PDB file of C-alpha atoms in Angstrom:
ATOM      1  CA  GLY A   1     196.409  94.224 146.889  1.00 70.00           C
ATOM      2  CA  GLU A   2     197.377  96.717 144.136  1.00 80.00           C
ATOM      3  CA  ASN A   3     201.379  97.711 144.912  1.00 89.00           C
ATOM      4  CA  VAL A   4     203.835  99.990 143.097  1.00 94.00           C
ATOM      5  CA  GLU A   5     207.155  99.271 143.598  1.00 96.00           C
ATOM      6  CA  GLN A   6     209.769 102.437 143.006  1.00 97.00           C
ATOM      7  CA  HIS A   7     213.936 102.232 142.863  1.00 96.00           C
ATOM      8  CA  PRO A   8     216.017 103.609 144.003  1.00 97.00           C
ATOM      9  CA  SER A   9     214.560 105.840 146.511  1.00 96.00           C
ATOM     10  CA  THR A  10     217.546 108.133 146.451  1.00 97.00           C
ATOM     11  CA  LEU A  11     219.764 108.979 143.231  1.00 97.00           C
ATOM     12  CA  SER A  12     222.447 111.270 142.805  1.00 97.00           C
ATOM     13  CA  VAL A  13     223.830 112.504 139.138  1.00 97.00           C
ATOM     14  CA  GLN A  14     226.226 114.930 138.311  1.00 97.00           C
ATOM     15  CA  GLU A  15     224.579 117.689 135.642  1.00 97.00           C
ATOM     16  CA  GLY A  16     224.298 116.604 132.258  1.00 97.00           C
ATOM     17  CA  ASP A  17     224.348 112.645 132.817  1.00 97.00           C
ATOM     18  CA  SER A  18     221.024 110.630 132.608  1.00 97.00           C
ATOM     19  CA  ALA A  19     219.262 109.487 135.360  1.00 98.00           C
ATOM     20  CA  VAL A  20     216.768 106.828 135.309  1.00 98.00           C
ATOM     21  CA  ILE A  21     213.570 105.427 138.183  1.00 98.00           C
ATOM     22  CA  LYS A  22     212.345 102.456 137.543  1.00 98.00           C
ATOM     23  CA  CYS A  23     209.032 101.110 138.481  1.00 98.00           C
ATOM     24  CA  THR A  24     206.912  97.711 139.039  1.00 97.00           C
ATOM     25  CA  TYR A  25     202.935  97.259 139.435  1.00 95.00           C
ATOM     26  CA  SER A  26     201.476  94.504 140.054  1.00 93.00           C
ATOM     27  CA  ASP A  27     197.847  95.255 138.855  1.00 89.00           C
ATOM     28  CA  SER A  28     198.198  93.342 134.994  1.00 88.00           C
ATOM     29  CA  ALA A  29     195.547  95.311 133.946  1.00 88.00           C
ATOM     30  CA  SER A  30     196.624  98.799 134.843  1.00 91.00           C
ATOM     31  CA  ASN A  31     196.736 100.692 131.879  1.00 91.00           C
ATOM     32  CA  TYR A  32     197.803 104.340 132.519  1.00 93.00           C
ATOM     33  CA  PHE A  33     201.271 105.097 133.977  1.00 96.00           C
ATOM     34  CA  PRO A  34     201.839 109.056 134.704  1.00 96.00           C
ATOM     35  CA  TRP A  35     205.136 110.424 137.060  1.00 98.00           C
ATOM     36  CA  TYR A  36     205.172 113.072 139.020  1.00 97.00           C
ATOM     37  CA  LYS A  37     207.668 115.646 140.027  1.00 97.00           C
ATOM     38  CA  GLN A  38     208.168 117.164 143.282  1.00 97.00           C
ATOM     39  CA  GLU A  39     209.389 120.024 144.371  1.00 96.00           C
ATOM     40  CA  LEU A  40     210.246 120.736 148.173  1.00 93.00           C
ATOM     41  CA  GLY A  41     206.812 122.244 150.093  1.00 92.00           C
ATOM     42  CA  LYS A  42     204.731 122.180 146.613  1.00 95.00           C
ATOM     43  CA  ARG A  43     202.319 120.080 144.421  1.00 96.00           C
ATOM     44  CA  PRO A  44     203.391 117.217 142.940  1.00 96.00           C
ATOM     45  CA  GLN A  45     203.147 118.258 139.196  1.00 96.00           C
ATOM     46  CA  LEU A  46     202.243 115.840 136.206  1.00 95.00           C
ATOM     47  CA  ILE A  47     205.537 115.855 133.967  1.00 97.00           C
ATOM     48  CA  ILE A  48     204.957 112.475 131.621  1.00 97.00           C
ATOM     49  CA  ASP A  49     202.406 109.623 131.348  1.00 95.00           C
ATOM     50  CA  ILE A  50     202.256 106.754 129.132  1.00 95.00           C
ATOM     51  CA  ARG A  51     198.909 104.467 128.413  1.00 92.00           C
ATOM     52  CA  SER A  52     199.014 100.651 128.077  1.00 88.00           C
ATOM     53  CA  ASN A  53     199.106 100.188 124.657  1.00 88.00           C
ATOM     54  CA  VAL A  54     201.934 102.597 123.835  1.00 85.00           C
ATOM     55  CA  GLY A  55     205.597 101.380 124.722  1.00 91.00           C
ATOM     56  CA  GLU A  56     207.480 104.426 124.641  1.00 95.00           C
ATOM     57  CA  LYS A  57     206.387 108.123 125.232  1.00 94.00           C
ATOM     58  CA  LYS A  58     209.165 111.061 125.111  1.00 96.00           C
ATOM     59  CA  ASP A  59     209.204 115.012 126.159  1.00 94.00           C
ATOM     60  CA  GLN A  60     212.007 116.663 125.521  1.00 95.00           C
ATOM     61  CA  ARG A  61     214.975 115.964 127.857  1.00 97.00           C
ATOM     62  CA  ILE A  62     212.440 113.256 129.690  1.00 98.00           C
ATOM     63  CA  ALA A  63     211.224 109.548 128.379  1.00 97.00           C
ATOM     64  CA  VAL A  64     208.900 106.689 130.165  1.00 98.00           C
ATOM     65  CA  THR A  65     209.284 103.335 128.744  1.00 97.00           C
ATOM     66  CA  LEU A  66     206.025 100.703 129.540  1.00 96.00           C
ATOM     67  CA  ASN A  67     207.094  97.012 129.572  1.00 94.00           C
ATOM     68  CA  LYS A  68     203.383  95.347 130.368  1.00 92.00           C
ATOM     69  CA  THR A  69     205.038  91.974 130.227  1.00 92.00           C
ATOM     70  CA  ALA A  70     207.323  92.484 133.151  1.00 94.00           C
ATOM     71  CA  LYS A  71     205.489  94.710 134.397  1.00 94.00           C
ATOM     72  CA  HIS A  72     207.957  97.461 134.492  1.00 95.00           C
ATOM     73  CA  PHE A  73     207.917 100.899 133.519  1.00 97.00           C
ATOM     74  CA  SER A  74     210.590 103.430 133.363  1.00 98.00           C
ATOM     75  CA  LEU A  75     211.466 107.476 134.120  1.00 98.00           C
ATOM     76  CA  HIS A  76     214.352 108.877 131.945  1.00 98.00           C
ATOM     77  CA  ILE A  77     215.703 112.024 132.288  1.00 98.00           C
ATOM     78  CA  THR A  78     218.854 113.293 129.756  1.00 97.00           C
ATOM     79  CA  GLU A  79     220.890 115.764 130.163  1.00 97.00           C
ATOM     80  CA  THR A  80     220.376 116.607 133.391  1.00 97.00           C
ATOM     81  CA  GLN A  81     219.802 119.982 134.957  1.00 97.00           C
ATOM     82  CA  PRO A  82     219.738 121.655 138.873  1.00 96.00           C
ATOM     83  CA  GLU A  83     216.306 122.624 138.549  1.00 96.00           C
ATOM     84  CA  ASP A  84     215.424 118.610 137.388  1.00 97.00           C
ATOM     85  CA  SER A  85     216.159 117.846 141.559  1.00 98.00           C
ATOM     86  CA  ALA A  86     213.500 117.093 143.286  1.00 97.00           C
ATOM     87  CA  VAL A  87     211.408 113.845 144.339  1.00 97.00           C
ATOM     88  CA  TYR A  88     209.801 111.642 141.447  1.00 98.00           C
ATOM     89  CA  PHE A  89     206.684 109.359 142.068  1.00 97.00           C
ATOM     90  CA  CYS A  90     205.425 107.104 139.505  1.00 97.00           C
ATOM     91  CA  ALA A  91     201.785 105.955 139.164  1.00 96.00           C
ATOM     92  CA  ALA A  92     199.284 102.954 138.058  1.00 94.00           C
ATOM     93  CA  SER A  93     195.692 102.927 137.321  1.00 91.00           C
ATOM     94  CA  VAL A  94     194.120 100.351 139.504  1.00 88.00           C
ATOM     95  CA  THR A  95     191.552  98.498 137.131  1.00 83.00           C
ATOM     96  CA  GLY A  96     187.466  98.629 137.855  1.00 81.00           C
ATOM     97  CA  THR A  97     188.241 101.284 139.883  1.00 83.00           C
ATOM     98  CA  TYR A  98     189.243 105.471 139.253  1.00 82.00           C
ATOM     99  CA  LYS A  99     192.016 105.260 141.585  1.00 86.00           C
ATOM    100  CA  TYR A 100     195.597 105.100 141.108  1.00 91.00           C
ATOM    101  CA  ILE A 101     198.455 103.549 143.341  1.00 91.00           C
ATOM    102  CA  PHE A 102     201.655 105.636 143.943  1.00 93.00           C
ATOM    103  CA  GLY A 103     205.177 104.576 144.455  1.00 94.00           C
ATOM    104  CA  THR A 104     207.514 105.294 147.607  1.00 93.00           C
ATOM    105  CA  GLY A 105     209.398 108.460 145.567  1.00 95.00           C
ATOM    106  CA  THR A 106     212.783 109.172 144.239  1.00 97.00           C
ATOM    107  CA  ARG A 107     214.962 111.908 145.814  1.00 97.00           C
ATOM    108  CA  LEU A 108     217.244 113.114 142.664  1.00 98.00           C
ATOM    109  CA  LYS A 109     219.870 115.234 143.520  1.00 98.00           C
ATOM    110  CA  VAL A 110     222.141 116.787 140.007  1.00 97.00           C
ATOM    111  CA  LEU A 111     225.153 117.914 141.401  1.00 95.00           C
ATOM    112  CA  ALA A 112     226.527 120.883 139.670  1.00 89.00           C
TER     113      ALA A 112
ATOM    114  CA  ASP B   1     191.495 127.611 134.834  1.00 63.00           C
ATOM    115  CA  ALA B   2     192.525 128.159 138.321  1.00 79.00           C
ATOM    116  CA  GLY B   3     193.221 124.530 139.251  1.00 94.00           C
ATOM    117  CA  VAL B   4     192.606 122.560 141.919  1.00 97.00           C
ATOM    118  CA  ILE B   5     192.171 124.636 145.016  1.00 97.00           C
ATOM    119  CA  GLN B   6     192.200 123.749 148.736  1.00 98.00           C
ATOM    120  CA  SER B   7     192.233 125.945 151.928  1.00 97.00           C
ATOM    121  CA  PRO B   8     193.563 126.531 154.606  1.00 97.00           C
ATOM    122  CA  ARG B   9     197.289 126.309 153.330  1.00 97.00           C
ATOM    123  CA  HIS B  10     198.406 125.762 156.744  1.00 97.00           C
ATOM    124  CA  GLU B  11     196.369 125.251 159.838  1.00 97.00           C
ATOM    125  CA  VAL B  12     198.028 124.843 162.964  1.00 97.00           C
ATOM    126  CA  THR B  13     195.550 123.427 165.888  1.00 96.00           C
ATOM    127  CA  GLU B  14     195.847 121.998 169.256  1.00 97.00           C
ATOM    128  CA  MET B  15     195.010 118.577 170.323  1.00 97.00           C
ATOM    129  CA  GLY B  16     191.098 117.842 170.285  1.00 96.00           C
ATOM    130  CA  GLN B  17     190.360 120.593 167.566  1.00 97.00           C
ATOM    131  CA  GLU B  18     187.834 119.815 165.075  1.00 97.00           C
ATOM    132  CA  VAL B  19     189.848 120.836 161.595  1.00 98.00           C
ATOM    133  CA  THR B  20     188.154 120.909 158.392  1.00 98.00           C
ATOM    134  CA  LEU B  21     189.926 120.808 155.108  1.00 98.00           C
ATOM    135  CA  ARG B  22     188.317 122.455 152.252  1.00 98.00           C
ATOM    136  CA  CYS B  23     188.998 121.476 147.930  1.00 98.00           C
ATOM    137  CA  LYS B  24     187.004 122.913 145.073  1.00 98.00           C
ATOM    138  CA  PRO B  25     188.200 120.518 142.095  1.00 97.00           C
ATOM    139  CA  ILE B  26     188.734 121.338 138.333  1.00 97.00           C
ATOM    140  CA  SER B  27     185.191 122.593 136.510  1.00 95.00           C
ATOM    141  CA  GLY B  28     184.321 119.387 134.820  1.00 94.00           C
ATOM    142  CA  HIS B  29     186.245 117.093 136.685  1.00 95.00           C
ATOM    143  CA  ASN B  30     184.249 113.798 137.499  1.00 93.00           C
ATOM    144  CA  SER B  31     186.717 112.318 140.254  1.00 94.00           C
ATOM    145  CA  LEU B  32     188.151 113.580 142.906  1.00 96.00           C
ATOM    146  CA  PHE B  33     190.735 112.592 145.777  1.00 97.00           C
ATOM    147  CA  TRP B  34     192.010 113.315 149.305  1.00 97.00           C
ATOM    148  CA  TYR B  35     195.644 112.012 149.577  1.00 97.00           C
ATOM    149  CA  ARG B  36     197.477 112.077 152.771  1.00 97.00           C
ATOM    150  CA  GLN B  37     201.403 112.376 152.332  1.00 96.00           C
ATOM    151  CA  THR B  38     203.903 112.051 155.759  1.00 94.00           C
ATOM    152  CA  MET B  39     207.472 111.086 155.077  1.00 88.00           C
ATOM    153  CA  MET B  40     206.873 108.258 156.795  1.00 87.00           C
ATOM    154  CA  ARG B  41     204.174 106.570 154.538  1.00 86.00           C
ATOM    155  CA  GLY B  42     204.424 108.918 151.639  1.00 88.00           C
ATOM    156  CA  LEU B  43     201.594 109.558 149.542  1.00 92.00           C
ATOM    157  CA  GLU B  44     198.578 107.473 150.382  1.00 91.00           C
ATOM    158  CA  LEU B  45     195.047 108.037 148.955  1.00 93.00           C
ATOM    159  CA  LEU B  46     191.828 108.612 151.918  1.00 96.00           C
ATOM    160  CA  ILE B  47     188.802 108.737 150.085  1.00 96.00           C
ATOM    161  CA  TYR B  48     187.931 109.222 146.858  1.00 95.00           C
ATOM    162  CA  PHE B  49     184.579 110.465 145.136  1.00 96.00           C
ATOM    163  CA  ASN B  50     183.050 110.339 141.573  1.00 94.00           C
ATOM    164  CA  ASN B  51     180.222 112.396 140.818  1.00 94.00           C
ATOM    165  CA  ASN B  52     179.684 113.745 143.870  1.00 95.00           C
ATOM    166  CA  VAL B  53     179.409 109.695 145.669  1.00 95.00           C
ATOM    167  CA  PRO B  54     182.030 108.289 147.454  1.00 95.00           C
ATOM    168  CA  ILE B  55     183.889 105.136 146.053  1.00 94.00           C
ATOM    169  CA  ASP B  56     186.053 104.326 148.306  1.00 92.00           C
ATOM    170  CA  ASP B  57     187.249 105.241 151.960  1.00 93.00           C
ATOM    171  CA  SER B  58     189.515 102.314 152.813  1.00 91.00           C
ATOM    172  CA  GLY B  59     192.461 104.663 153.348  1.00 91.00           C
ATOM    173  CA  MET B  60     190.545 106.795 156.007  1.00 94.00           C
ATOM    174  CA  PRO B  61     192.735 105.666 159.592  1.00 87.00           C
ATOM    175  CA  GLU B  62     189.464 105.659 161.677  1.00 85.00           C
ATOM    176  CA  ASP B  63     186.422 107.503 162.274  1.00 91.00           C
ATOM    177  CA  ARG B  64     187.925 110.811 163.278  1.00 95.00           C
ATOM    178  CA  PHE B  65     188.004 111.120 159.806  1.00 97.00           C
ATOM    179  CA  SER B  66     185.136 111.866 157.731  1.00 97.00           C
ATOM    180  CA  ALA B  67     184.778 113.908 154.329  1.00 97.00           C
ATOM    181  CA  LYS B  68     181.982 114.640 152.098  1.00 97.00           C
ATOM    182  CA  MET B  69     180.996 116.416 148.572  1.00 97.00           C
ATOM    183  CA  PRO B  70     177.997 117.734 148.274  1.00 96.00           C
ATOM    184  CA  ASN B  71     178.370 119.241 145.235  1.00 95.00           C
ATOM    185  CA  ALA B  72     180.604 118.826 142.125  1.00 94.00           C
ATOM    186  CA  SER B  73     182.360 122.405 143.123  1.00 95.00           C
ATOM    187  CA  PHE B  74     183.067 121.406 146.660  1.00 96.00           C
ATOM    188  CA  SER B  75     184.321 118.633 148.885  1.00 98.00           C
ATOM    189  CA  THR B  76     185.899 118.992 152.604  1.00 98.00           C
ATOM    190  CA  LEU B  77     187.658 116.617 154.335  1.00 98.00           C
ATOM    191  CA  LYS B  78     186.845 117.271 158.419  1.00 98.00           C
ATOM    192  CA  ILE B  79     188.877 115.066 161.254  1.00 97.00           C
ATOM    193  CA  GLN B  80     187.299 115.654 164.706  1.00 96.00           C
ATOM    194  CA  PRO B  81     189.148 115.512 167.537  1.00 96.00           C
ATOM    195  CA  SER B  82     192.505 115.988 165.906  1.00 96.00           C
ATOM    196  CA  GLU B  83     195.417 113.923 167.284  1.00 96.00           C
ATOM    197  CA  PRO B  84     199.108 115.331 166.727  1.00 96.00           C
ATOM    198  CA  ARG B  85     199.530 111.806 164.590  1.00 95.00           C
ATOM    199  CA  ASP B  86     197.438 113.227 162.230  1.00 96.00           C
ATOM    200  CA  SER B  87     199.680 116.358 161.249  1.00 97.00           C
ATOM    201  CA  ALA B  88     200.849 116.077 157.311  1.00 97.00           C
ATOM    202  CA  VAL B  89     200.385 117.582 154.155  1.00 98.00           C
ATOM    203  CA  TYR B  90     196.766 116.875 152.619  1.00 98.00           C
ATOM    204  CA  PHE B  91     195.937 116.717 149.223  1.00 98.00           C
ATOM    205  CA  CYS B  92     192.975 117.226 147.447  1.00 98.00           C
ATOM    206  CA  ALA B  93     193.285 115.698 143.718  1.00 97.00           C
ATOM    207  CA  SER B  94     190.817 116.173 140.818  1.00 96.00           C
ATOM    208  CA  SER B  95     190.632 114.346 137.263  1.00 93.00           C
ATOM    209  CA  LEU B  96     187.773 113.777 134.123  1.00 91.00           C
ATOM    210  CA  GLY B  97     187.333 110.182 135.001  1.00 82.00           C
ATOM    211  CA  ASP B  98     189.176 106.203 135.076  1.00 77.00           C
ATOM    212  CA  GLY B  99     193.094 106.500 133.621  1.00 79.00           C
ATOM    213  CA  GLU B 100     192.565 110.282 133.188  1.00 85.00           C
ATOM    214  CA  LYS B 101     195.462 112.478 134.011  1.00 90.00           C
ATOM    215  CA  LEU B 102     194.992 113.711 137.984  1.00 93.00           C
ATOM    216  CA  PHE B 103     195.825 117.251 138.435  1.00 95.00           C
ATOM    217  CA  PHE B 104     196.950 118.017 142.196  1.00 97.00           C
ATOM    218  CA  GLY B 105     195.874 120.977 144.692  1.00 97.00           C
ATOM    219  CA  SER B 106     198.695 122.922 146.460  1.00 97.00           C
ATOM    220  CA  GLY B 107     197.939 120.920 149.621  1.00 97.00           C
ATOM    221  CA  THR B 108     197.443 122.060 154.090  1.00 98.00           C
ATOM    222  CA  GLN B 109     200.009 121.666 156.080  1.00 98.00           C
ATOM    223  CA  LEU B 110     198.271 120.400 159.359  1.00 98.00           C
ATOM    224  CA  SER B 111     200.262 120.528 162.933  1.00 97.00           C
ATOM    225  CA  VAL B 112     198.349 119.326 165.503  1.00 97.00           C
ATOM    226  CA  LEU B 113     200.351 120.226 168.721  1.00 96.00           C
TER     227      LEU B 113
END
């Protein structure tokens, strides 16, 4: 069945450093890849997304890259700040359905 | 728009009781999803609807769980009878449709004692 693998499960970085979270997906026809940030006790919130016809998208300090051939996509956060500390989830759309498969999450800690 | 609205925010009940969770999707959104989140299993899709019709309920754990969407602005997830292992955060989410942005509600923290 469809699957999304996400790595690493935890990530600690010093404030100001960059953080990279990687995901792989199994459905080669997936065409939409969102990233969510979930703070403790809160809802997952969409922070950036990318479609399969684009290789990279950037929004201020966050960027997402997509490699369709390898079925990889990654989230890049530059100049990390303590408020970036949260759990981040990647997801991929499932072809022919309306649903999304989520990765298992990455707990990011930004150390001041 | 107020976003996806869920109620209650917290529910504490005793094993064997019926639990009903409620969701109002964003106006105009055609697809509605129910997810369950636990530390062990992450975000699991339980069921989703498109245009009020259940499309895929393969994620529903067992017959104790049921979901309805009587109209475009309301959905319920019912657990009867509830068990301690049902304790989790239940999220409702909605989107405009296939491959569109998915927006989550604030969730219902369910504790079954």
